[in-house]
GROMACS .gro file of C-alpha atoms in nm:
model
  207
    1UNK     CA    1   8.602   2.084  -0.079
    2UNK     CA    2   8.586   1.724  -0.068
    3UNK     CA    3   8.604   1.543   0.268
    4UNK     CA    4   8.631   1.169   0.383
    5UNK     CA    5   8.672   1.010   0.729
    6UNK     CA    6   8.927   0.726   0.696
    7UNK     CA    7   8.685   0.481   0.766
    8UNK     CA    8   8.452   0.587   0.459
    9UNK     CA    9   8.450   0.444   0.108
   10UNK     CA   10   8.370   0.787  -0.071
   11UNK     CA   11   8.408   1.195  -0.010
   12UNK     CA   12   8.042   1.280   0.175
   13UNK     CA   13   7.841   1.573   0.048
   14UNK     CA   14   7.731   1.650   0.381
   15UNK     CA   15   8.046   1.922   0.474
   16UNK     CA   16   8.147   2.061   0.774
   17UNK     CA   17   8.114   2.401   0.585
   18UNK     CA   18   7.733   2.288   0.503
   19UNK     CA   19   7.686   2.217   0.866
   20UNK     CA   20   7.811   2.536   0.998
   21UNK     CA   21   7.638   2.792   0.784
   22UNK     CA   22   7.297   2.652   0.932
   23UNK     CA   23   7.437   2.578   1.251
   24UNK     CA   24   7.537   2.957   1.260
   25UNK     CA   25   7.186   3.060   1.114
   26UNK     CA   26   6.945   2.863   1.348
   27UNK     CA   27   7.107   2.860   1.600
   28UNK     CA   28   7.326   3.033   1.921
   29UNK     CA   29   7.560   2.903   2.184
   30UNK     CA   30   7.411   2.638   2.448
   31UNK     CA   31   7.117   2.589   2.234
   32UNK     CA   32   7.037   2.174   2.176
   33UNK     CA   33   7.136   2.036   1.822
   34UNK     CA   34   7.024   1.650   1.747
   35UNK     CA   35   7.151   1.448   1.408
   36UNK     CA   36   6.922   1.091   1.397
   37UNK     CA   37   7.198   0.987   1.128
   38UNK     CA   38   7.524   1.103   1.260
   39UNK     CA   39   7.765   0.890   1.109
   40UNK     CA   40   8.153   1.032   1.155
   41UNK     CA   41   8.065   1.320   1.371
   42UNK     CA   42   7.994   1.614   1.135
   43UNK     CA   43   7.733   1.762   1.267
   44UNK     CA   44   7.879   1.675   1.644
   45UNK     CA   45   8.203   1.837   1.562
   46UNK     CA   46   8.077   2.154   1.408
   47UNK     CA   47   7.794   2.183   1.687
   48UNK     CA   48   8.118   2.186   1.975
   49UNK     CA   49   8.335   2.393   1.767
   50UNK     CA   50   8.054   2.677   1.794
   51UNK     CA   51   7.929   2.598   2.168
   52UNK     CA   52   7.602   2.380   2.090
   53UNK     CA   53   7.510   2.079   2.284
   54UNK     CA   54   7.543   1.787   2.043
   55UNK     CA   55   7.374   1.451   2.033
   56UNK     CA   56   7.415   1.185   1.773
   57UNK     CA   57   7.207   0.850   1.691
   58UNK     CA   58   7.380   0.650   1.492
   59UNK     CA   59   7.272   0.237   1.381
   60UNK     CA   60   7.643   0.149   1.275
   61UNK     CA   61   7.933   0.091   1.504
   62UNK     CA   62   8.203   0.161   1.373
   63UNK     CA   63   8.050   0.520   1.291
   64UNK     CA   64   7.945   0.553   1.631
   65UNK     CA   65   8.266   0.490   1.756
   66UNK     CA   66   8.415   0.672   1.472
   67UNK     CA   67   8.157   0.999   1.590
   68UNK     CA   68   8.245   0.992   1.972
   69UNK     CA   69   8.553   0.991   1.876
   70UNK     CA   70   8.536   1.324   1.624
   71UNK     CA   71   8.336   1.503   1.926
   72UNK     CA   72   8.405   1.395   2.321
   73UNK     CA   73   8.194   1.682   2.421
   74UNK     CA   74   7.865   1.528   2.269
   75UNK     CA   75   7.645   1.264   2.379
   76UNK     CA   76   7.660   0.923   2.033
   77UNK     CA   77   7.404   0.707   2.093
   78UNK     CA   78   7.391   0.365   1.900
   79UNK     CA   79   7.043   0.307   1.764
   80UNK     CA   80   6.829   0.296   1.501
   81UNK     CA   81   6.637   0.607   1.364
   82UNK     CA   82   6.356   0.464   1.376
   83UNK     CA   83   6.269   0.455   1.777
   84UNK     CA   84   6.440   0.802   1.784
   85UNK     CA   85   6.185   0.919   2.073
   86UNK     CA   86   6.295   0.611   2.289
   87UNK     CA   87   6.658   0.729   2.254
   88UNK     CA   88   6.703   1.068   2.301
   89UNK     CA   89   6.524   1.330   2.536
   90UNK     CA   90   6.463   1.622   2.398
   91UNK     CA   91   6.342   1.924   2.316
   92UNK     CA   92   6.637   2.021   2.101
   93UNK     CA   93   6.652   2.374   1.872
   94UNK     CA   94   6.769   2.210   1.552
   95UNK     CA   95   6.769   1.905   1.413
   96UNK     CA   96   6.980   1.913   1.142
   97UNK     CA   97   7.028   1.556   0.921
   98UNK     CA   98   7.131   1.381   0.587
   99UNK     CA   99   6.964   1.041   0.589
  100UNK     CA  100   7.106   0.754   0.379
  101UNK     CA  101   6.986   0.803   0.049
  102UNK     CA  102   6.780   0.536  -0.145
  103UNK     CA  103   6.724   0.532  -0.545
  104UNK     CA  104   6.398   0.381  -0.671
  105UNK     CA  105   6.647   0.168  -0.951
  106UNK     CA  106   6.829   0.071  -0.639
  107UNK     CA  107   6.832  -0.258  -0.454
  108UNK     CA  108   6.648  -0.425  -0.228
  109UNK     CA  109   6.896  -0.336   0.057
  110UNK     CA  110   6.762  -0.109   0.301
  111UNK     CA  111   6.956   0.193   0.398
  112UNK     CA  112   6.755   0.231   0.736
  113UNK     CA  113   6.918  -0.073   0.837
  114UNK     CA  114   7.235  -0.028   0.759
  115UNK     CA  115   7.205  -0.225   0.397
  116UNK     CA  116   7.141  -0.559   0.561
  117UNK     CA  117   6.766  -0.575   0.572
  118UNK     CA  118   6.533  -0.540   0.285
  119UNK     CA  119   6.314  -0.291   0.171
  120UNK     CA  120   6.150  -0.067  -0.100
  121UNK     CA  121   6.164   0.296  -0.211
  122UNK     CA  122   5.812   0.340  -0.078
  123UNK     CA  123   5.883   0.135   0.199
  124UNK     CA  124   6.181   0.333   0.291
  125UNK     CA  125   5.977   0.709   0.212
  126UNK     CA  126   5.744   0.569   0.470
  127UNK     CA  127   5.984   0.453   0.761
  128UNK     CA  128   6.187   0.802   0.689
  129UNK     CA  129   5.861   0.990   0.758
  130UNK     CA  130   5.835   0.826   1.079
  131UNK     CA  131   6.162   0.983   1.196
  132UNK     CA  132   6.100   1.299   1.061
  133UNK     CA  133   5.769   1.282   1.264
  134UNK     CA  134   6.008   1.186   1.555
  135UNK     CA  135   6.202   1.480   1.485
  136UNK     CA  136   5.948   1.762   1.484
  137UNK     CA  137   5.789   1.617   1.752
  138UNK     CA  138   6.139   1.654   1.950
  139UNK     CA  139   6.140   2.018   1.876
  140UNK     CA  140   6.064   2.341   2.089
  141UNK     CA  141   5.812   2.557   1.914
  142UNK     CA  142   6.062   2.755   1.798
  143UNK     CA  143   6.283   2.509   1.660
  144UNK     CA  144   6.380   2.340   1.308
  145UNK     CA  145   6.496   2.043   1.134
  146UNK     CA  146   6.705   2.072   0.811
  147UNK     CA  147   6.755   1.808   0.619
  148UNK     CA  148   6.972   1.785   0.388
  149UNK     CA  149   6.869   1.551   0.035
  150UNK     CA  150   6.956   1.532  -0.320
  151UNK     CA  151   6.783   1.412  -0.610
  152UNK     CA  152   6.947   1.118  -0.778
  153UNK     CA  153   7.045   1.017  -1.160
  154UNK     CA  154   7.204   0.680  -1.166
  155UNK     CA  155   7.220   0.722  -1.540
  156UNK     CA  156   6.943   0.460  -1.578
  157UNK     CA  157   6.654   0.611  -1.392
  158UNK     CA  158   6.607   0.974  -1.234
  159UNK     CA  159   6.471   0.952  -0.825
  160UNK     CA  160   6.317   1.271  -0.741
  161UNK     CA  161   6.400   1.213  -0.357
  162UNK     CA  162   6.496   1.566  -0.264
  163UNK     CA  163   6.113   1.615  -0.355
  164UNK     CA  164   5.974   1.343  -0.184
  165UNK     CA  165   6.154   1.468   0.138
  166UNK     CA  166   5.984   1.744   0.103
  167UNK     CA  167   5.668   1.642   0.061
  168UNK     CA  168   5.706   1.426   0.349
  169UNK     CA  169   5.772   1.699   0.562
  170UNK     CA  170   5.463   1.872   0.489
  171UNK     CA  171   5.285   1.617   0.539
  172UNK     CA  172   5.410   1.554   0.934
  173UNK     CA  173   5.509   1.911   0.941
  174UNK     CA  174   5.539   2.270   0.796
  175UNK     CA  175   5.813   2.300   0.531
  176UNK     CA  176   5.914   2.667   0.547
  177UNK     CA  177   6.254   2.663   0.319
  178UNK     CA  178   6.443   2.482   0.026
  179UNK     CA  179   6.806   2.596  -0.034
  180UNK     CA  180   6.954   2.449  -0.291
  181UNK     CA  181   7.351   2.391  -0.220
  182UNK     CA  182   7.594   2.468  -0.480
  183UNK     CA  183   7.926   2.272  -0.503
  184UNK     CA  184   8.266   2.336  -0.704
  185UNK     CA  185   8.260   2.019  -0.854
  186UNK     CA  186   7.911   1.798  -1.002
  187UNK     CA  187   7.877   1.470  -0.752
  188UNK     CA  188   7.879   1.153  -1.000
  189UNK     CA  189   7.525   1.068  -0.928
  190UNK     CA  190   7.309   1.405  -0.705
  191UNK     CA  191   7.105   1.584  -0.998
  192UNK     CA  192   7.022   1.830  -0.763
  193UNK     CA  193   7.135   1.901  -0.373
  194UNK     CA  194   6.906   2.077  -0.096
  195UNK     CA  195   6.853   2.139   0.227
  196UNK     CA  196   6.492   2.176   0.333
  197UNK     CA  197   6.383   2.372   0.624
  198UNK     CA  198   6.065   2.251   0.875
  199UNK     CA  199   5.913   2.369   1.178
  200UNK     CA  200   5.654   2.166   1.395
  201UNK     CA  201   5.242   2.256   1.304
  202UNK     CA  202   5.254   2.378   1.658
  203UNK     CA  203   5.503   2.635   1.570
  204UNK     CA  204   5.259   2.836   1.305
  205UNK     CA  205   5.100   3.030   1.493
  206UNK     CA  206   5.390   3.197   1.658
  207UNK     CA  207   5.565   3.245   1.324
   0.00000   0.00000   0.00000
């Protein structure tokens, strides 16, 4: 089912039904839950409606406002991403996350920065591996960040970004999971929709 905050200029693909199923599989009442891109709230709001602690960073405003709004009960901190670890304290349980998305036939705007600096599709792979580093690193032993990426097809050029997620997160971390998420409808652009599961190194020998 399609959703969109007033304040948005298109129906997001990150649901409130996609937030709950993993909210409700990874985690249990009173544990931590921390989004580094929270946007309007959805992963706030779902986290309070089942009895998680929420916290939210989010670089924009207007979305921050727009978040604290959506869920009083959590903690919205403005920031950027990117100094995640000088933000928030942690450890949390789950991190669960859909970062702004970047195409490789894209523009030079940077979605890290809210489209107003510049940057480049490797330049942009490489920040977003910083803050999943940030992530894991904010993790207990036992705990996991989902992310949740799609590969894109602009009609021009085909960004496999779902898979270079991925292999980001094996680099700074241990991917345990892809689930790929089926919709009722195809989104104009997503060839392909997942959420990918992590744990911290740390973490394998306990598994």
């Amino acid at each position: 089912m399609a959703e969109r905050h007033p304040l948005a200029d298109e129906d997001v693909h990150f649901s409130r039904v996609l937030a709950r199923a993993v909210l409700e599989d990874l985690t249990r009442p009173g544990d931590r839950v921390l989004d580094p891109f929270a946007g309007f709230g959805t992963t706030l709001l779902v986290a309070e409606d089942l009895g998680r602690t929420a916290v939210g960073v989010e670089l924009l405003p207007e979305r921050c406002a727009a978040a604290a709004a959506a869920a009083p009960a959590s903690i919205v901190v403005l920031g950027d991403a990117r100094d995640l670890r000088g933000l928030v304290d942690g450890p949390f349980d789950l991190v669960l996350t859909s970062p702004p998305y970047m195409a490789t036939d894209d523009g030079p705007e940077d979605p890290l920065s809210g489209y107003t600096g510049t940057s480049s599709y490797e330049g942009y792979l490489a920040e977003l591996r910083g803050i999943l580093a940030q992530c894991l690193d904010l993790l207990t032993p036992e705990g996991h960040l989902v992310v949740n990426v799609a590969n894109i097809d602009t009609g021009e050029r085909y960004t496999p970004l779902a898979w270079d997620v991925g292999r980001l997160l094996g680099e700074v971390g241990r991917l345990t999971q892809d689930v790929f998420v089926c919709w009722d409808r195809p989104w104009h652009d997503l060839a392909g929709d997942y959420l990918l599961v992590a744990r911290p190194r740390r973490a394998q020998s306990s598994a």
